[in-house]
Coordinates of C-alpha atoms and ligand atoms in Angstrom, one line a residue:
M26 CA 171.7 183.6 64.2
S27 CA 172.8 180.7 63.0
V28 CA 174.6 177.5 64.8
A29 CA 178.5 178.6 64.8
A30 CA 180.8 175.6 62.9
S31 CA 184.2 175.0 62.5
R32 CA 186.4 174.0 60.0
Q33 CA 190.6 172.7 59.7
V34 CA 192.8 174.4 57.2
C35 CA 196.0 173.7 55.6
A36 CA 198.1 176.1 56.4
E37 CA 199.9 175.9 53.2
C38 CA 198.1 174.8 50.8
G39 CA 194.3 175.9 51.7
R40 CA 192.7 172.7 51.4
V41 CA 189.3 172.4 53.9
F42 CA 189.2 169.4 56.5
A43 CA 186.0 168.2 58.8
E44 CA 186.4 169.9 62.3
I45 CA 186.3 166.3 63.8
D46 CA 188.9 165.0 61.4
P47 CA 191.8 164.1 63.6
R48 CA 194.9 163.6 60.9
L49 CA 197.4 166.1 62.0
R50 CA 198.8 167.1 58.7
C51 CA 197.5 167.7 55.0
E52 CA 199.0 165.6 52.5
C53 CA 200.7 168.3 51.2
G54 CA 202.7 168.0 54.2
G55 CA 201.6 171.5 55.9
L56 CA 199.9 171.9 59.7
L57 CA 196.4 172.3 60.1
E58 CA 194.8 175.4 61.7
L59 CA 191.2 175.9 62.8
R60 CA 189.0 178.7 61.4
H61 CA 185.6 179.3 63.5
D62 CA 182.5 181.1 61.8
Q63 CA 181.8 184.5 63.1
T64 CA 178.2 183.9 63.6
G65 CA 177.7 186.4 66.8
E66 CA 178.7 189.5 67.8
T67 CA 181.9 191.1 66.9
G68 CA 183.4 194.2 68.4
A69 CA 181.9 196.0 71.5
A70 CA 178.9 193.9 71.9
L71 CA 181.9 190.6 71.7
R72 CA 184.1 192.6 74.4
A73 CA 180.9 193.0 76.3
L74 CA 180.4 189.6 76.1
F75 CA 183.5 188.4 77.3
D76 CA 183.3 191.0 80.1
G77 CA 180.1 190.0 81.3
R78 CA 181.8 186.3 81.5
R79 CA 184.8 187.9 84.1
G80 CA 184.1 186.4 87.7
A81 CA 181.8 183.2 86.4
A82 CA 180.7 181.5 89.6
H83 CA 180.5 178.0 88.0
G84 CA 180.2 176.8 84.8
P85 CA 182.7 176.8 81.7
F86 CA 183.4 180.7 82.1
L87 CA 185.2 180.3 85.3
S88 CA 188.1 179.1 82.7
G89 CA 190.2 181.7 81.4
V90 CA 190.1 179.8 78.1
W91 CA 186.0 178.9 77.8
R92 CA 185.1 182.4 78.5
Y93 CA 186.5 183.2 74.8
R94 CA 184.8 180.4 73.5
E95 CA 183.8 181.3 70.3
M96 CA 187.1 182.4 69.5
V97 CA 188.8 178.8 71.0
L98 CA 186.1 176.0 70.0
P99 CA 182.5 177.4 69.8
T100 CA 181.0 173.2 69.0
A101 CA 182.6 172.3 72.4
G102 CA 179.4 173.8 74.4
D103 CA 179.6 173.0 78.2
D104 CA 180.8 169.6 78.0
V105 CA 184.5 170.7 78.4
V106 CA 187.5 169.1 80.4
T107 CA 188.7 172.2 82.0
Y108 CA 190.7 172.7 85.6
P109 CA 189.9 175.4 85.7
E110 CA 193.0 177.1 83.6
G111 CA 193.9 180.7 82.8
N112 CA 192.9 183.5 84.5
T113 CA 196.4 184.5 85.0
P114 CA 197.8 187.8 86.6
L115 CA 199.2 190.7 84.5
L116 CA 201.5 192.4 86.9
R117 CA 204.0 195.4 86.9
R118 CA 206.9 195.0 89.1
P119 CA 209.3 198.5 89.4
A120 CA 212.4 196.9 89.6
V121 CA 212.2 195.0 86.5
T122 CA 210.8 197.1 85.0
A123 CA 214.0 199.5 85.6
W124 CA 216.6 196.6 84.6
A125 CA 214.7 196.3 81.1
G126 CA 215.1 199.6 80.4
A127 CA 211.4 200.3 80.1
T128 CA 208.8 202.8 81.5
D129 CA 205.4 200.5 80.8
L130 CA 206.2 196.8 81.2
W131 CA 203.8 194.2 82.0
L132 CA 204.6 190.7 82.9
K133 CA 201.5 188.2 82.1
H134 CA 202.7 185.3 84.4
E135 CA 201.4 182.1 82.9
G136 CA 203.0 180.2 85.3
H137 CA 200.1 180.4 87.6
N138 CA 197.5 178.1 85.6
P139 CA 197.4 174.9 87.4
T140 CA 200.5 172.8 86.5
G141 CA 202.4 176.0 86.6
S142 CA 202.9 176.5 82.7
F143 CA 200.5 178.3 80.0
K144 CA 200.2 174.6 78.2
D145 CA 197.4 174.2 80.2
R146 CA 195.3 176.8 78.0
G147 CA 195.9 174.9 75.2
M148 CA 195.7 170.9 77.1
T149 CA 191.8 172.0 77.9
V150 CA 191.1 172.2 74.5
G151 CA 193.2 169.2 73.3
L152 CA 191.8 167.1 75.9
T153 CA 188.2 168.0 75.1
H154 CA 188.5 167.6 71.5
A155 CA 190.3 163.8 72.6
R156 CA 187.4 162.8 74.1
R157 CA 184.7 164.2 71.3
L158 CA 186.7 162.2 69.2
G159 CA 186.8 159.1 71.1
A160 CA 190.5 158.7 71.6
T161 CA 191.6 156.2 74.1
A162 CA 195.0 157.3 74.6
V163 CA 196.9 160.8 74.3
A164 CA 201.0 161.3 73.5
C165 CA 203.1 163.9 73.1
A166 CA 206.9 164.6 73.2
S167 CA 207.9 167.0 75.7
T168 CA 210.7 169.2 77.3
G169 CA 208.9 168.6 80.4
N170 CA 205.8 171.4 80.9
T171 CA 204.0 169.9 77.9
G172 CA 203.8 166.2 79.6
A173 CA 202.9 168.0 83.0
S174 CA 200.0 169.5 81.6
L175 CA 199.1 166.5 79.2
G176 CA 199.2 163.9 82.7
A177 CA 197.2 166.2 84.5
Y178 CA 194.1 166.9 81.8
A179 CA 194.2 163.4 80.5
A180 CA 194.0 162.3 84.3
L181 CA 190.9 164.9 84.5
A182 CA 189.4 163.3 81.2
G183 CA 190.1 159.8 82.5
L184 CA 192.6 158.8 79.9
P185 CA 195.8 157.1 79.7
A186 CA 199.0 159.4 79.0
L187 CA 202.3 158.7 77.2
A188 CA 205.0 160.9 76.8
F189 CA 208.3 160.9 75.2
V190 CA 211.2 163.3 77.0
P191 CA 214.6 163.7 76.6
K192 CA 216.9 161.7 79.5
G193 CA 218.9 164.2 81.6
R194 CA 217.2 167.2 80.0
V195 CA 214.1 168.0 81.9
A196 CA 213.7 170.1 85.1
L197 CA 213.4 168.7 88.1
G198 CA 209.5 170.0 89.0
K199 CA 208.5 168.8 85.8
L200 CA 209.9 165.7 85.4
M201 CA 208.1 164.9 89.2
Q202 CA 204.7 165.9 87.9
L203 CA 205.0 163.6 84.8
V204 CA 205.9 161.0 87.4
A205 CA 203.3 162.2 90.0
Y206 CA 200.3 162.8 87.5
G207 CA 200.6 159.2 86.4
V208 CA 202.2 159.6 83.1
R209 CA 203.8 156.7 81.3
T210 CA 206.7 158.5 81.0
L211 CA 209.5 157.3 78.5
L212 CA 213.0 158.5 78.8
V213 CA 215.3 159.0 75.2
R214 CA 218.4 158.7 75.2
G215 CA 218.1 161.7 72.5
D216 CA 217.2 165.5 72.8
F217 CA 214.0 166.7 72.1
D218 CA 213.8 167.0 68.5
A219 CA 214.3 162.9 68.7
C220 CA 211.8 162.5 70.9
Q221 CA 209.1 164.8 68.9
E222 CA 210.2 162.5 65.6
L223 CA 209.8 159.1 67.8
A224 CA 206.4 160.7 68.9
H225 CA 204.9 160.9 65.6
A226 CA 206.5 158.1 64.1
S227 CA 204.6 156.0 66.3
S228 CA 201.2 157.4 67.1
A229 CA 199.9 155.4 64.1
Q230 CA 200.8 152.5 65.3
L231 CA 199.8 153.2 69.1
G232 CA 196.7 154.4 68.1
V233 CA 197.2 157.5 70.3
Y234 CA 196.2 160.8 69.8
I235 CA 199.4 163.4 69.9
L236 CA 198.7 166.6 71.4
N237 CA 201.9 168.3 70.5
S238 CA 201.8 171.9 69.8
I239 CA 201.3 171.0 66.1
N240 CA 197.7 169.7 67.2
P241 CA 195.6 173.0 66.2
F242 CA 193.4 172.9 69.1
R243 CA 196.1 173.1 71.5
L244 CA 196.9 176.6 69.8
E245 CA 193.2 177.8 70.3
G246 CA 193.9 177.1 73.7
Q247 CA 197.0 179.2 73.4
K248 CA 195.5 182.0 71.6
T249 CA 193.8 183.3 75.1
I250 CA 197.2 184.1 76.2
V251 CA 196.6 187.1 74.5
L252 CA 193.2 187.3 74.5
E253 CA 193.3 187.7 78.3
L254 CA 195.8 190.2 78.7
L255 CA 194.1 192.3 75.7
Q256 CA 191.0 192.4 78.1
Q257 CA 193.5 192.8 81.3
L258 CA 194.3 196.0 79.5
D259 CA 191.1 197.1 78.5
W260 CA 190.9 195.9 75.1
K261 CA 193.9 198.4 74.6
A262 CA 196.3 196.9 72.4
P263 CA 199.6 197.4 74.0
D264 CA 203.0 198.3 71.4
W265 CA 204.5 194.7 72.0
I266 CA 204.4 191.0 72.4
V267 CA 207.4 189.2 73.9
V268 CA 207.5 185.5 74.3
P269 CA 210.4 182.9 74.6
A270 CA 210.2 180.7 71.3
G271 CA 211.0 177.1 71.4
N272 CA 208.8 175.0 69.3
L273 CA 207.2 178.3 68.4
G274 CA 203.6 177.4 69.1
N275 CA 203.4 180.4 71.4
T276 CA 204.6 182.2 68.6
A277 CA 201.9 181.1 65.6
S278 CA 199.2 181.3 68.4
F279 CA 200.0 185.0 69.2
G280 CA 199.6 185.4 65.7
K281 CA 196.3 183.9 65.1
A282 CA 195.1 185.5 68.1
L283 CA 196.3 188.9 67.3
A284 CA 194.8 188.5 63.8
E285 CA 191.5 187.3 64.8
A286 CA 191.0 189.9 67.5
R287 CA 191.6 192.2 64.6
D288 CA 189.4 190.6 62.5
W289 CA 186.8 190.3 64.9
G290 CA 186.6 194.2 66.4
L291 CA 188.1 193.2 69.4
I292 CA 191.1 195.7 68.7
S293 CA 191.9 198.6 66.0
K294 CA 195.5 198.5 66.2
L295 CA 198.0 195.3 66.0
P296 CA 200.7 194.7 68.6
R297 CA 203.9 193.2 67.4
I298 CA 205.2 189.9 68.4
A299 CA 208.7 190.0 69.3
A300 CA 210.1 186.2 69.8
V301 CA 212.9 185.2 71.8
Q302 CA 215.4 182.8 71.6
A303 CA 218.4 181.3 73.7
E304 CA 221.2 182.3 71.7
G305 CA 222.6 178.6 71.7
A306 CA 219.0 177.0 70.4
A307 CA 217.8 179.6 67.9
P308 CA 217.1 178.1 64.5
F309 CA 214.0 180.8 64.1
A310 CA 216.4 184.2 65.0
L311 CA 219.1 182.9 62.4
S312 CA 216.7 182.3 59.8
Y313 CA 214.7 185.8 60.6
R314 CA 218.0 187.5 60.0
E315 CA 218.4 186.4 56.5
G316 CA 214.5 187.4 56.0
F317 CA 213.1 184.1 56.5
A318 CA 214.8 182.6 53.2
R319 CA 215.6 179.0 54.3
R320 CA 214.7 176.8 57.3
H321 CA 217.2 176.0 60.2
R322 CA 218.3 173.1 62.5
V323 CA 220.5 173.5 64.9
E324 CA 222.4 171.5 67.7
P325 CA 220.8 173.4 70.5
R326 CA 222.7 174.4 73.7
T327 CA 221.0 176.4 76.4
V328 CA 220.2 176.1 80.4
A329 CA 217.0 176.8 79.4
T330 CA 215.9 173.3 78.9
A331 CA 212.3 174.1 78.4
I332 CA 213.5 175.8 75.1
R333 CA 216.5 173.5 74.3
I334 CA 214.9 173.0 70.4
G335 CA 216.5 172.6 67.5
N336 CA 213.9 171.6 65.0
P337 CA 211.0 173.3 65.7
A338 CA 207.5 172.0 64.4
S339 CA 205.3 175.2 64.0
W340 CA 207.9 177.0 62.1
E341 CA 205.8 177.9 58.9
R342 CA 202.7 179.4 60.7
A343 CA 205.4 181.3 63.2
V344 CA 206.7 183.0 60.1
R345 CA 203.4 184.1 59.2
A346 CA 202.6 185.4 62.7
I347 CA 206.1 187.3 62.6
R348 CA 205.0 188.7 59.1
E349 CA 201.8 189.8 59.9
T350 CA 202.5 191.7 63.2
D351 CA 205.6 193.4 61.6
G352 CA 207.3 191.4 64.4
V353 CA 211.1 190.5 65.1
V354 CA 213.1 187.7 66.3
T355 CA 216.1 188.2 68.5
T356 CA 218.3 185.9 70.9
V357 CA 219.4 186.5 74.5
T358 CA 222.8 184.8 76.2
D359 CA 222.0 182.2 79.0
A360 CA 223.7 184.7 81.4
D361 CA 221.3 187.4 80.3
M362 CA 218.3 185.2 81.1
L363 CA 219.7 184.1 84.5
E364 CA 220.5 187.9 85.5
A365 CA 217.1 188.3 84.2
K366 CA 215.6 185.5 86.0
A367 CA 217.1 186.2 89.2
L368 CA 215.9 189.9 89.3
I369 CA 212.4 188.7 88.1
D370 CA 212.6 186.1 91.1
A371 CA 213.9 188.7 93.6
A372 CA 211.0 190.9 92.9
G373 CA 209.0 188.0 94.5
V374 CA 207.8 187.6 90.9
G375 CA 209.5 183.9 90.3
C376 CA 209.8 182.0 86.7
E377 CA 211.5 179.3 85.0
P378 CA 214.6 180.3 83.3
A379 CA 213.0 180.1 80.0
S380 CA 210.6 182.6 80.9
A381 CA 213.0 185.4 81.8
A382 CA 213.8 185.0 77.7
S383 CA 211.4 187.7 77.3
V384 CA 212.4 190.0 79.6
A385 CA 215.8 189.7 78.8
G386 CA 214.7 189.8 75.3
T387 CA 212.5 193.3 76.1
R388 CA 216.0 194.8 77.6
R389 CA 218.2 193.4 74.4
L390 CA 215.4 195.6 72.4
I391 CA 215.1 198.5 74.2
R392 CA 218.8 198.9 74.0
E393 CA 219.1 198.3 70.2
G394 CA 216.4 200.9 69.9
I395 CA 213.9 198.7 67.7
I396 CA 211.1 198.7 71.3
G397 CA 211.0 202.7 72.3
A398 CA 211.7 203.0 75.4
G399 CA 208.3 205.1 76.2
E400 CA 206.1 201.8 74.6
R401 CA 204.2 199.5 76.5
V402 CA 205.2 196.3 76.2
V403 CA 204.2 192.6 77.9
A404 CA 206.2 189.9 78.5
V405 CA 205.0 186.7 78.9
L406 CA 206.4 184.3 81.9
T407 CA 205.4 181.1 80.7
G408 CA 206.5 179.0 83.7
H409 CA 206.4 178.7 87.2
L410 CA 209.9 179.6 89.3
L411 CA 209.7 175.9 91.0
K412 CA 209.4 174.1 88.0
D413 CA 213.2 173.9 88.0
P414 CA 214.6 174.5 91.6
E415 CA 218.4 173.5 90.3
S416 CA 218.8 176.4 88.2
V417 CA 217.9 178.2 91.5
T418 CA 220.7 176.6 93.9
R419 CA 223.0 176.1 90.8
Y420 CA 222.9 180.4 90.3
H421 CA 222.6 181.3 94.2
Q422 CA 224.6 178.8 95.8
E423 CA 227.1 177.1 93.3
T424 CA 228.4 179.4 90.8
E425 CA 231.7 180.7 91.5
P426 CA 232.3 183.5 91.2
A427 CA 228.8 184.2 92.7
P428 CA 226.6 186.3 90.3
P429 CA 225.7 189.9 91.2
G430 CA 222.3 189.0 92.9
A431 CA 223.6 185.3 94.1
N432 CA 221.7 185.2 97.4
R433 CA 224.0 182.3 99.5
P434 CA 222.3 180.9 102.9
I435 CA 224.5 180.8 105.4
E436 CA 225.6 178.5 108.2
I437 CA 225.6 178.9 111.6
E438 CA 225.4 177.3 115.1
P439 CA 221.6 177.7 117.5
R440 CA 223.4 180.5 119.5
L441 CA 221.8 183.9 119.4
A442 CA 225.6 185.7 119.0
D443 CA 226.0 183.9 115.6
V444 CA 222.7 185.3 114.4
E445 CA 224.1 189.1 115.6
R446 CA 226.8 188.5 113.8
V447 CA 225.4 187.4 111.1
L448 CA 222.9 190.9 111.1
R449 CA 225.5 193.0 111.7
K450 CA 227.3 192.3 108.8
R451 CA 224.7 193.9 106.2
Ligands
F0G502 N1 208.5 178.7 77.6 C1 207.7 177.3 79.1 C2 208.1 177.4 79.8 C3 208.0 176.0 78.0 O1 207.6 175.1 78.6 C4 208.1 176.0 76.1 C5 208.1 175.0 75.4 C6 208.8 177.7 76.1 C7 208.5 178.7 76.8 C8 208.7 177.6 74.7 O2 207.5 177.6 73.8 O3 207.4 175.9 72.3 O4 205.3 177.6 71.9 O5 207.6 178.5 71.5 N2 207.9 174.2 76.1 C9 207.1 172.6 75.2 C10 206.9 171.3 76.3 C11 208.5 172.5 74.4 O6 207.4 170.3 75.8 O7 206.8 171.9 77.2 P1 206.7 177.5 72.6

C-alpha cells in the first residue's frame, strides 16, 4: 500500500495545486476542492474499516469526522484539532413523519455537535489544516454558527479568531457563543453578503486564514454528515437527502460525499439531494427553475437568520451536486418553516428555524409528488433549538393570533386553587 496523498484541484478549470497551497481560489477565479488518492481499502473492506472504528475509546476515531479520515484528510495523521465532534443521532419521530406526509422519514440531528451546529465537522478539519499551514489567526464571515464553531476550535488550536457578522441579524445564542469563546467579533452594518465580501477583501491585508465554507478543507469535514448517516443506515443509501441551503457549502459537500461514496464502493445507489431555501432568500432555487442558465443575487428576507443569504459562495459546486445526484431545489415560506419547527420542537427534538426548512421542504416535495410517499428520506437538522431562543418566544408567546401549536405560559398566583383551575381547563 502506498502512502495516501491529496491535492487541490480547481473546480472550474481543473488546474492542480499542492495540498498545502494556502490560496482559496484558482487564478481563473474558480473554487478549489480536494482529491484524495485511493490507496487502501474500498467497498466492503472500507465499510468494515469504518465500522471497526465505531465506539473507539480514545484517539481521533472518537470523532465522527476523523473516523472517515481516508476520505476526509488522510495526511492529517493523529495530530488533529478535535473536540471530538460528529456522532450525531439519526432519529425517527412519528409526529414529524406524519406531518410531512412521509412514511420513512429520518432526522439527522447536527445540532448535537459540540457548538450546536454542523459547522464543527468542517472546523475540525479547517483548524487542523490551519495549524499545519502555520496560520497565526483565523477568520470568517458568518450568520452566527460558523463564527461560534470557529471560536471553539480556534480556542482548541490556540489561535486568535475574528468573525464578521451582520449587526442585528444574528440569533442570540450564536452571538453569545461568539463572545464567550473569545472571538474578536465585528458587528458589520450590512448583511451577510457584505460581511463575506469584507472578510475576503481583508484577508490578504490582515494575514489571516479564511475559514468560510469556500475553504475546501471545511467541506471535506462536512461530507461526514452524509458518510455518517449512510453508516447509520448500514450503508443502504436512502432515496433522498434533504438539506437547508444558504451559502451552499453543505449542498456542495453532500454532492461530493455521495459521488465519492459511490466511487469508493461504499454505496451502490446514489440518493437524490433536495436543497431547500427560504422563499425570501432563494437565489439558487430561482436559478434551478431556469435550468441553472444564470446566477441570481437577491435581497434576502427570512426569519431564518442562518440562511438569510442573497449571494451564495459555493454556487458552481452546488450546481454540480444537484446535477450529479439528479437533485432538486425548492423553497418554503417562513410560515411553513416555523410550523415545521414548532412540530419538531414539540416532538422533543428541537432545532433552529433554518433547520426546519428540511422538514417543511420534505412535506412540499411529497405533496408535489416529487418525493414518493413511500421513499426513504433523511432530513438534516442543521442547528440546535437553543441557538435562537427569540424565535421560540416570538412564536409561542408573542404572535397574534396565536399559531396552531402556540404554547402560551400561564401566569398564576401561588395558590393551589389557581393550579386546579388551570388543570381543569385542559
Ligand atoms: N442551517 C444552519 C443552522 C446554518 O447555520 C447554515 C449556514 C445553513 C443551514 C446553510 O448551510 O450555508 O452550507 O448552505 N450558516 C452559515 C454561517 C452561513 O455563517 O453560520 P449552507
